[in-house]
Coordinates of C-alpha atoms in Angstrom, one line a residue:
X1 CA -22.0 10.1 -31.2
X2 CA -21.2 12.6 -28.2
X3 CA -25.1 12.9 -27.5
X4 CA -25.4 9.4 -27.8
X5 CA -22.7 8.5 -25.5
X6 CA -23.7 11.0 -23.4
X7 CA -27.5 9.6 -22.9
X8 CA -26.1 6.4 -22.4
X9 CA -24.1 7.7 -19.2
X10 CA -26.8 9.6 -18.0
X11 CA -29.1 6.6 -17.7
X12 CA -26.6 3.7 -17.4
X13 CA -26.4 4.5 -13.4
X14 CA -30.6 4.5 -13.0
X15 CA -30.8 1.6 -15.1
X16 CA -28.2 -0.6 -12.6
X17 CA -29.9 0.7 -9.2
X18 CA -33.3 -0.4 -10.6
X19 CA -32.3 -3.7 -12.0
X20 CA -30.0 -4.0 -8.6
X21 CA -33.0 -3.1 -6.8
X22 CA -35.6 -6.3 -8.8
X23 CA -32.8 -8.5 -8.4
X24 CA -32.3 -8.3 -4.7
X25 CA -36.2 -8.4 -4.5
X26 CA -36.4 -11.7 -6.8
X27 CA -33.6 -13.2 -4.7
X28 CA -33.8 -11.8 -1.1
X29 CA -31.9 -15.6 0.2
X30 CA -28.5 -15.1 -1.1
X31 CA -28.8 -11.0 -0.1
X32 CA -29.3 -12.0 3.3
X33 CA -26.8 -14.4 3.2
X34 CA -24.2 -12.2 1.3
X35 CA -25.0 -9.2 3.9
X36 CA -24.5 -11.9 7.0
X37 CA -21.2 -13.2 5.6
X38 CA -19.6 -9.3 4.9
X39 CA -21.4 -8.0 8.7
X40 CA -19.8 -11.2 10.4
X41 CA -15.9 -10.8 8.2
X42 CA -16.1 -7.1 9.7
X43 CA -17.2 -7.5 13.1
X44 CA -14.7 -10.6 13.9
X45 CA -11.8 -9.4 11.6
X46 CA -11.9 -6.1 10.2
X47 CA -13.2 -4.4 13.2
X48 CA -10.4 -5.8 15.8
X49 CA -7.7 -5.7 13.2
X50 CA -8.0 -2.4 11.7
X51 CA -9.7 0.2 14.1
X52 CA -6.7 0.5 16.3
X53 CA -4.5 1.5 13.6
X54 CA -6.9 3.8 12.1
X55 CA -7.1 5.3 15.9
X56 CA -3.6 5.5 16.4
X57 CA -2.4 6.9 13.1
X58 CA -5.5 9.5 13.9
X59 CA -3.7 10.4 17.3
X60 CA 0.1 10.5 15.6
X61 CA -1.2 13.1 13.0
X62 CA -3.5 15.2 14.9
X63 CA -1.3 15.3 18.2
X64 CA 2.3 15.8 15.4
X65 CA 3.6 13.2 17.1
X66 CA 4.2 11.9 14.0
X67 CA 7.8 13.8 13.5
X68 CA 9.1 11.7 16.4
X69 CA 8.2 8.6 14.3
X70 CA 9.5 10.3 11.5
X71 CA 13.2 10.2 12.7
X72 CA 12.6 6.2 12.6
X73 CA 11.2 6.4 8.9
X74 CA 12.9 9.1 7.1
X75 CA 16.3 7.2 7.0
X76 CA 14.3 3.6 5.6
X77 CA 12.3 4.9 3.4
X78 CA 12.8 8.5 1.8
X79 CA 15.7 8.0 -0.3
X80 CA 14.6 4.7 -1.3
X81 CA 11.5 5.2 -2.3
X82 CA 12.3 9.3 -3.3
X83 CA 9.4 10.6 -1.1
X84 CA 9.2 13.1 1.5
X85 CA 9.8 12.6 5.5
X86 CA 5.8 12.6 6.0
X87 CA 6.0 10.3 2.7
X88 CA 7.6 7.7 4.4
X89 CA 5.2 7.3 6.8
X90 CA 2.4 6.6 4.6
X91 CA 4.9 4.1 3.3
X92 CA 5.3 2.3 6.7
X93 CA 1.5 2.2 7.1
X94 CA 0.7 1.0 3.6
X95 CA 2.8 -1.9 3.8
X96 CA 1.8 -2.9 7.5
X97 CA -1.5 -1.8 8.1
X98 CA -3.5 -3.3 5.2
X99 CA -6.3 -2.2 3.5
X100 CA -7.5 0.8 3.1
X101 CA -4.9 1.9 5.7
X102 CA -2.1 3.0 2.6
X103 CA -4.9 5.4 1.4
X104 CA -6.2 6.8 4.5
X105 CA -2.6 7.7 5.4
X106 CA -1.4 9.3 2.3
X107 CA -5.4 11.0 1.8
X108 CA -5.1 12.6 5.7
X109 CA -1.3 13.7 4.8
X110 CA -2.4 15.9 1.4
X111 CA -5.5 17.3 3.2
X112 CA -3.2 18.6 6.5
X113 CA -1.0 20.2 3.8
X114 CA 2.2 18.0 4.7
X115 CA 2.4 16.3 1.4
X116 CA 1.4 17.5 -2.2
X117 CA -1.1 15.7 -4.6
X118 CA 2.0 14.9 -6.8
X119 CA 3.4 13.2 -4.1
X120 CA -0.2 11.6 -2.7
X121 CA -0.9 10.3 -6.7
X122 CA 2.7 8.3 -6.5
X123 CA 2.1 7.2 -2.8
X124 CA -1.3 5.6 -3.9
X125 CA 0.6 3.6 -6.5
X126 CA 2.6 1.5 -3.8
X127 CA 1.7 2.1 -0.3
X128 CA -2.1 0.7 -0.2
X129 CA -1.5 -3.0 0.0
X130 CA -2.4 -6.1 2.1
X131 CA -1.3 -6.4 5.6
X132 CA 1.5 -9.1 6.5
X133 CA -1.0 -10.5 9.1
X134 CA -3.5 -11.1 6.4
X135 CA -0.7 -12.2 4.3
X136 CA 0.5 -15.1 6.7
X137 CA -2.7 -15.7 8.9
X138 CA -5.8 -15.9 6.2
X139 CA -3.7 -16.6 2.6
X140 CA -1.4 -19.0 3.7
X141 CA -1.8 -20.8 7.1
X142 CA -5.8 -20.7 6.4
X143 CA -6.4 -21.2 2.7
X144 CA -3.1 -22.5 1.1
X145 CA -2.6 -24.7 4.2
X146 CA 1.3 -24.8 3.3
X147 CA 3.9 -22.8 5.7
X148 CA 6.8 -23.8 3.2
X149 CA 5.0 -21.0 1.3
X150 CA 4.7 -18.5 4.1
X151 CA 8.9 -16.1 3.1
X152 CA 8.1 -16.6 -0.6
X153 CA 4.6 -15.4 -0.5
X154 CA 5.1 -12.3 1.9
X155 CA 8.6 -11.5 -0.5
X156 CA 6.7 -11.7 -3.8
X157 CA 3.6 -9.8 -2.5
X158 CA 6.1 -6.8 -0.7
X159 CA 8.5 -6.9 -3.8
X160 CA 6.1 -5.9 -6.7
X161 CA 4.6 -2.7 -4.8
X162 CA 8.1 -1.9 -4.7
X163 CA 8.9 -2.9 -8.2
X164 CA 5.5 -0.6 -9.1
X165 CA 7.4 2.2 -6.8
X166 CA 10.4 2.7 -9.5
X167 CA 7.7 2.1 -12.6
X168 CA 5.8 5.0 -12.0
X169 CA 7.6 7.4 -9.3
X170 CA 8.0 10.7 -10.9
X171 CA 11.1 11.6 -13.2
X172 CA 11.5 15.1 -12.5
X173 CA 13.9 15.3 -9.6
X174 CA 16.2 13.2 -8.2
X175 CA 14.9 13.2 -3.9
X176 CA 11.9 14.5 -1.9
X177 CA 12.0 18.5 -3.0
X178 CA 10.4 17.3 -5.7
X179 CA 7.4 17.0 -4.0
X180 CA 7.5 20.2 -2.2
X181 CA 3.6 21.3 -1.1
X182 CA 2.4 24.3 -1.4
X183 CA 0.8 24.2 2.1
X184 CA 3.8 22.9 3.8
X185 CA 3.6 26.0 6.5
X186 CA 0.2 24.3 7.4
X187 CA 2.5 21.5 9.2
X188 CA 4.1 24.1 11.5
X189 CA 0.7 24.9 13.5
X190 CA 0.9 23.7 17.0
X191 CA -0.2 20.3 18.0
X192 CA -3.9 19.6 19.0
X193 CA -5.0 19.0 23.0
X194 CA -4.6 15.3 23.3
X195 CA -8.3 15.5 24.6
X196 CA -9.7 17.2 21.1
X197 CA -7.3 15.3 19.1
X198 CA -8.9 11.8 21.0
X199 CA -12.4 13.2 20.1
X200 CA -11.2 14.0 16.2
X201 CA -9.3 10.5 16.0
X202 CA -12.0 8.7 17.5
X203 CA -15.0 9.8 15.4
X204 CA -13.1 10.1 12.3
X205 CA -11.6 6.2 13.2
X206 CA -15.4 5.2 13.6
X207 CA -16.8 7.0 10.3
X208 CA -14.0 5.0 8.1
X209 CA -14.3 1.7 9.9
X210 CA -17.9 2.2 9.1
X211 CA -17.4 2.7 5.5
X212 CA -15.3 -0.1 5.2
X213 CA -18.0 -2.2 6.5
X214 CA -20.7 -1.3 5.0
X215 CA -18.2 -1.7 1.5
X216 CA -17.4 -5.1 2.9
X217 CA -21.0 -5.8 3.3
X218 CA -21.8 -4.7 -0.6
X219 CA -19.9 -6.5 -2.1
X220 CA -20.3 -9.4 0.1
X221 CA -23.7 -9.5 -1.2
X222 CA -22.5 -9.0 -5.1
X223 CA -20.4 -12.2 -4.3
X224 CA -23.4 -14.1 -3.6
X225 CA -25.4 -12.6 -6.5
X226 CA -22.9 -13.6 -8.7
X227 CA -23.1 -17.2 -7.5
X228 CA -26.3 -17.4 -9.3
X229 CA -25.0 -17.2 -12.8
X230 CA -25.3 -20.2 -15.0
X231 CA -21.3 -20.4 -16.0
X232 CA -20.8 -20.7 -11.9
X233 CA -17.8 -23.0 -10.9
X234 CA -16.0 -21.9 -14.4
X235 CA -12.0 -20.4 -14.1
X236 CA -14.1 -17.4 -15.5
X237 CA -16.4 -16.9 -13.0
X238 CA -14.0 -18.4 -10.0
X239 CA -11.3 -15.0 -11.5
X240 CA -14.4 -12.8 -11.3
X241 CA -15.4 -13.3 -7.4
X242 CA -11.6 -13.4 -6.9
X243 CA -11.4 -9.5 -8.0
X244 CA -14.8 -8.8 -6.5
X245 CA -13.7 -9.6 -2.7
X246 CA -10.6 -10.9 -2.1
X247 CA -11.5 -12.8 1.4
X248 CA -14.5 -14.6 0.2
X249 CA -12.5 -14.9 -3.4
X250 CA -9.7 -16.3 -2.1
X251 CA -11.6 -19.2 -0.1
X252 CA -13.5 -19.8 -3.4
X253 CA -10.0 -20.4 -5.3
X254 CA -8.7 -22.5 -2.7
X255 CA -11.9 -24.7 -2.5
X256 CA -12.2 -25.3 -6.8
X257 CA -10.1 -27.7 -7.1
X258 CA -7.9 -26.3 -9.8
X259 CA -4.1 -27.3 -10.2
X260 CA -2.7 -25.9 -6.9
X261 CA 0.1 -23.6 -9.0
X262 CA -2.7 -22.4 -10.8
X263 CA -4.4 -21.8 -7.8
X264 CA -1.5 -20.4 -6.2
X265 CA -0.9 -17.7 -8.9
X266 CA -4.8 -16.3 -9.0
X267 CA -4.6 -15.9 -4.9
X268 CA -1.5 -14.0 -5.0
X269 CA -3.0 -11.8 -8.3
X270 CA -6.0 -11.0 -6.3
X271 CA -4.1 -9.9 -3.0
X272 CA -2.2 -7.7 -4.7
X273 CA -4.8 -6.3 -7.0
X274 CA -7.2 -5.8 -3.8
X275 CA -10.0 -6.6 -5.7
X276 CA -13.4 -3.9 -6.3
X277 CA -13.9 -3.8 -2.8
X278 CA -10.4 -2.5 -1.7
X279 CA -10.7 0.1 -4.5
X280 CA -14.2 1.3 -3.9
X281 CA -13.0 1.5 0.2
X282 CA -10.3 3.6 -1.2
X283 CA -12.1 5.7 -2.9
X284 CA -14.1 7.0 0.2
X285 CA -10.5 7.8 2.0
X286 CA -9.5 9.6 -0.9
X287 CA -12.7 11.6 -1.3
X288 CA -12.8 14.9 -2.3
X289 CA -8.9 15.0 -2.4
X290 CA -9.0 15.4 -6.3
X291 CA -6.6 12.2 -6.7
X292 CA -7.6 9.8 -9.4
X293 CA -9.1 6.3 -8.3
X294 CA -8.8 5.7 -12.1
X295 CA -5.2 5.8 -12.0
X296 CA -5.2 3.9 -8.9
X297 CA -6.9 1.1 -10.4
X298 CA -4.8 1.2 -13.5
X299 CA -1.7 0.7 -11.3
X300 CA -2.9 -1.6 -8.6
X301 CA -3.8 -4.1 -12.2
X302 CA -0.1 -3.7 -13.3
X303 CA 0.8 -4.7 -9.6
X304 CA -1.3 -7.4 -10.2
X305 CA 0.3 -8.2 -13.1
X306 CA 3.8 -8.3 -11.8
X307 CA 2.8 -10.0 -9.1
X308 CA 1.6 -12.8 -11.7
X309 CA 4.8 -13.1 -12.7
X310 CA 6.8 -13.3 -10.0
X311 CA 4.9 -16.4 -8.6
X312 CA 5.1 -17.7 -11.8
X313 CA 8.9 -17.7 -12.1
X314 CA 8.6 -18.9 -8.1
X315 CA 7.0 -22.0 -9.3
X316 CA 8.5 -22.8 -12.4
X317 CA 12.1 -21.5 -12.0
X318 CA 13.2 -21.0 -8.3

């Protein structure tokens, strides 16, 4: 069975590029289509939206201006949420910055040596969520087309990251010592030149925006493929493009004319799950930092889970 399973992995990746590959020769329309759609959403939205923040979290790390900010988020957020000082910001950018922004943060932190990988592992179980803007602008005034819904939605979707926070934060001491890093001394060195650190922010700000895109892009195009399956329409298929892309899925949701509770509960689910597209954009921030994207995925789905549930008792209850 082990030399079985093992052939099976070893070709499963080939066989998927090459039938990838004949499909997106045997229908080139909807690729084109799918790669115009992701190009366009990252060029008028993403691009605008999410490069400054990139850039300026970039210049607050490099240039350790980040301790002044610190002053602001150590009181908020450390003993609530039991993390470090350099913790908490990854916390404020998480929860205001959107996608991947939670992950970039808390990947930069661990690799400057001012937080450890215990500490990165519980960050990434909270702290990589939607932005507010997206929340309020896109979800609701856009696609739900109801502002009555506008406090109720941001409350659910910032209160089960936070319910995730206590499900999953690390028993084994009781405040932020207990993520002391080893390389903590790294965080003494002496800031960078604002001149280098503006290079360094700038070029690293373009390769992630980059990434983004062209993840944006991919899975743009998978949305599209999808499309093309027979059982197209069904609550199935409409839950599957949901948690493939969450822009294009959401639209979808909001244009099926299913009951608008039902409808109501699936969008929320798949803004706080982030769909495949968040998760594979957060697995090129967190590259090569040795934290598990399985584990992320695992908590982002019980997010998603609680998140169910707390529009649920919104609608039915409250």
């Amino acid at each position: 069975m082990p030399f079985y399973a093992h052939i099976i992995r070893k070709i499963s990746v080939p066989l998927f590029l090459i039938s990838l590959f004949l499909i997106m020769l045997l229908f080139p329309a909807p690729v084109l289509k799918g790669a115009g759609k992701g190009l366009l959403l990252w060029f008028h939205t993403v691009l605008p939206t999410l490069f400054p923040f990139i850039l300026i979290c970039n210049l607050l790390i490099q240039t350790k201006a980040i301790n002044i900010l610190l002053y602001i988020t150590r009181p908020l957020f450390c003993r609530f949420f039991r993390v470090s000082p350099y913790g908490s910001f990854a916390v404020l950018s998480g929860f205001l910055c959107g996608y991947p922004m939670g992950a970039k943060v808390t990947a930069d932190l661990y690799r400057q040596g001012s937080i450890s990988k215990k500490e990165a592992s519980y960050l990434l179980t909270f702290c990589n969520n939607t932005s507010p803007m997206f929340i309020l602008s896109f979800l609701v005034m856009q696609n739900l087309c109801d502002d009555s819904l506008k406090l109720p939605t941001v409350g659910i979707l910032f209160l089960s990251p936070v319910i995730i926070s206590f499900l999953f934060r690390p028993h084994s001491g009781k405040n932020a010592r207990a993520f002391a890093s080893p390389h903590a001394s790294d965080t003494s060195l002496p800031p960078a030149s604002l001149s280098d650190a503006l290079d360094f922010s700038i070029s690293n700000a373009l390769e992630s925006i980059t990434k983004v895109g062209v993840y944006i892009m991919i899975f743009a195009i998978f949305t599209e493929l999808l499309g093309l399956l027979p059982f197209g329409g069904s609550l199935l298929h409409l839950f599957l493009l949901s948690n493939l892309e969450i822009t294009n899925g959401i639209t979808l949701l909001c244009q099926s004319g299913l009951e608008k509770e039902t409808v109501y509960i699936l969008c929320l689910s798949a803004t706080s799950f982030g769909g495949l597209c968040a998760a594979a954009q957060t697995a090129s921030m967190i590259g090569g930092t040795g934290i598990s994207l399985y584990s992320y995925i695992l908590k982002k789905l019980v997010t998603a889970l609680v998140t169910s549930l707390l529009a649920f008792l919104y609608l039915y209850l409250i």
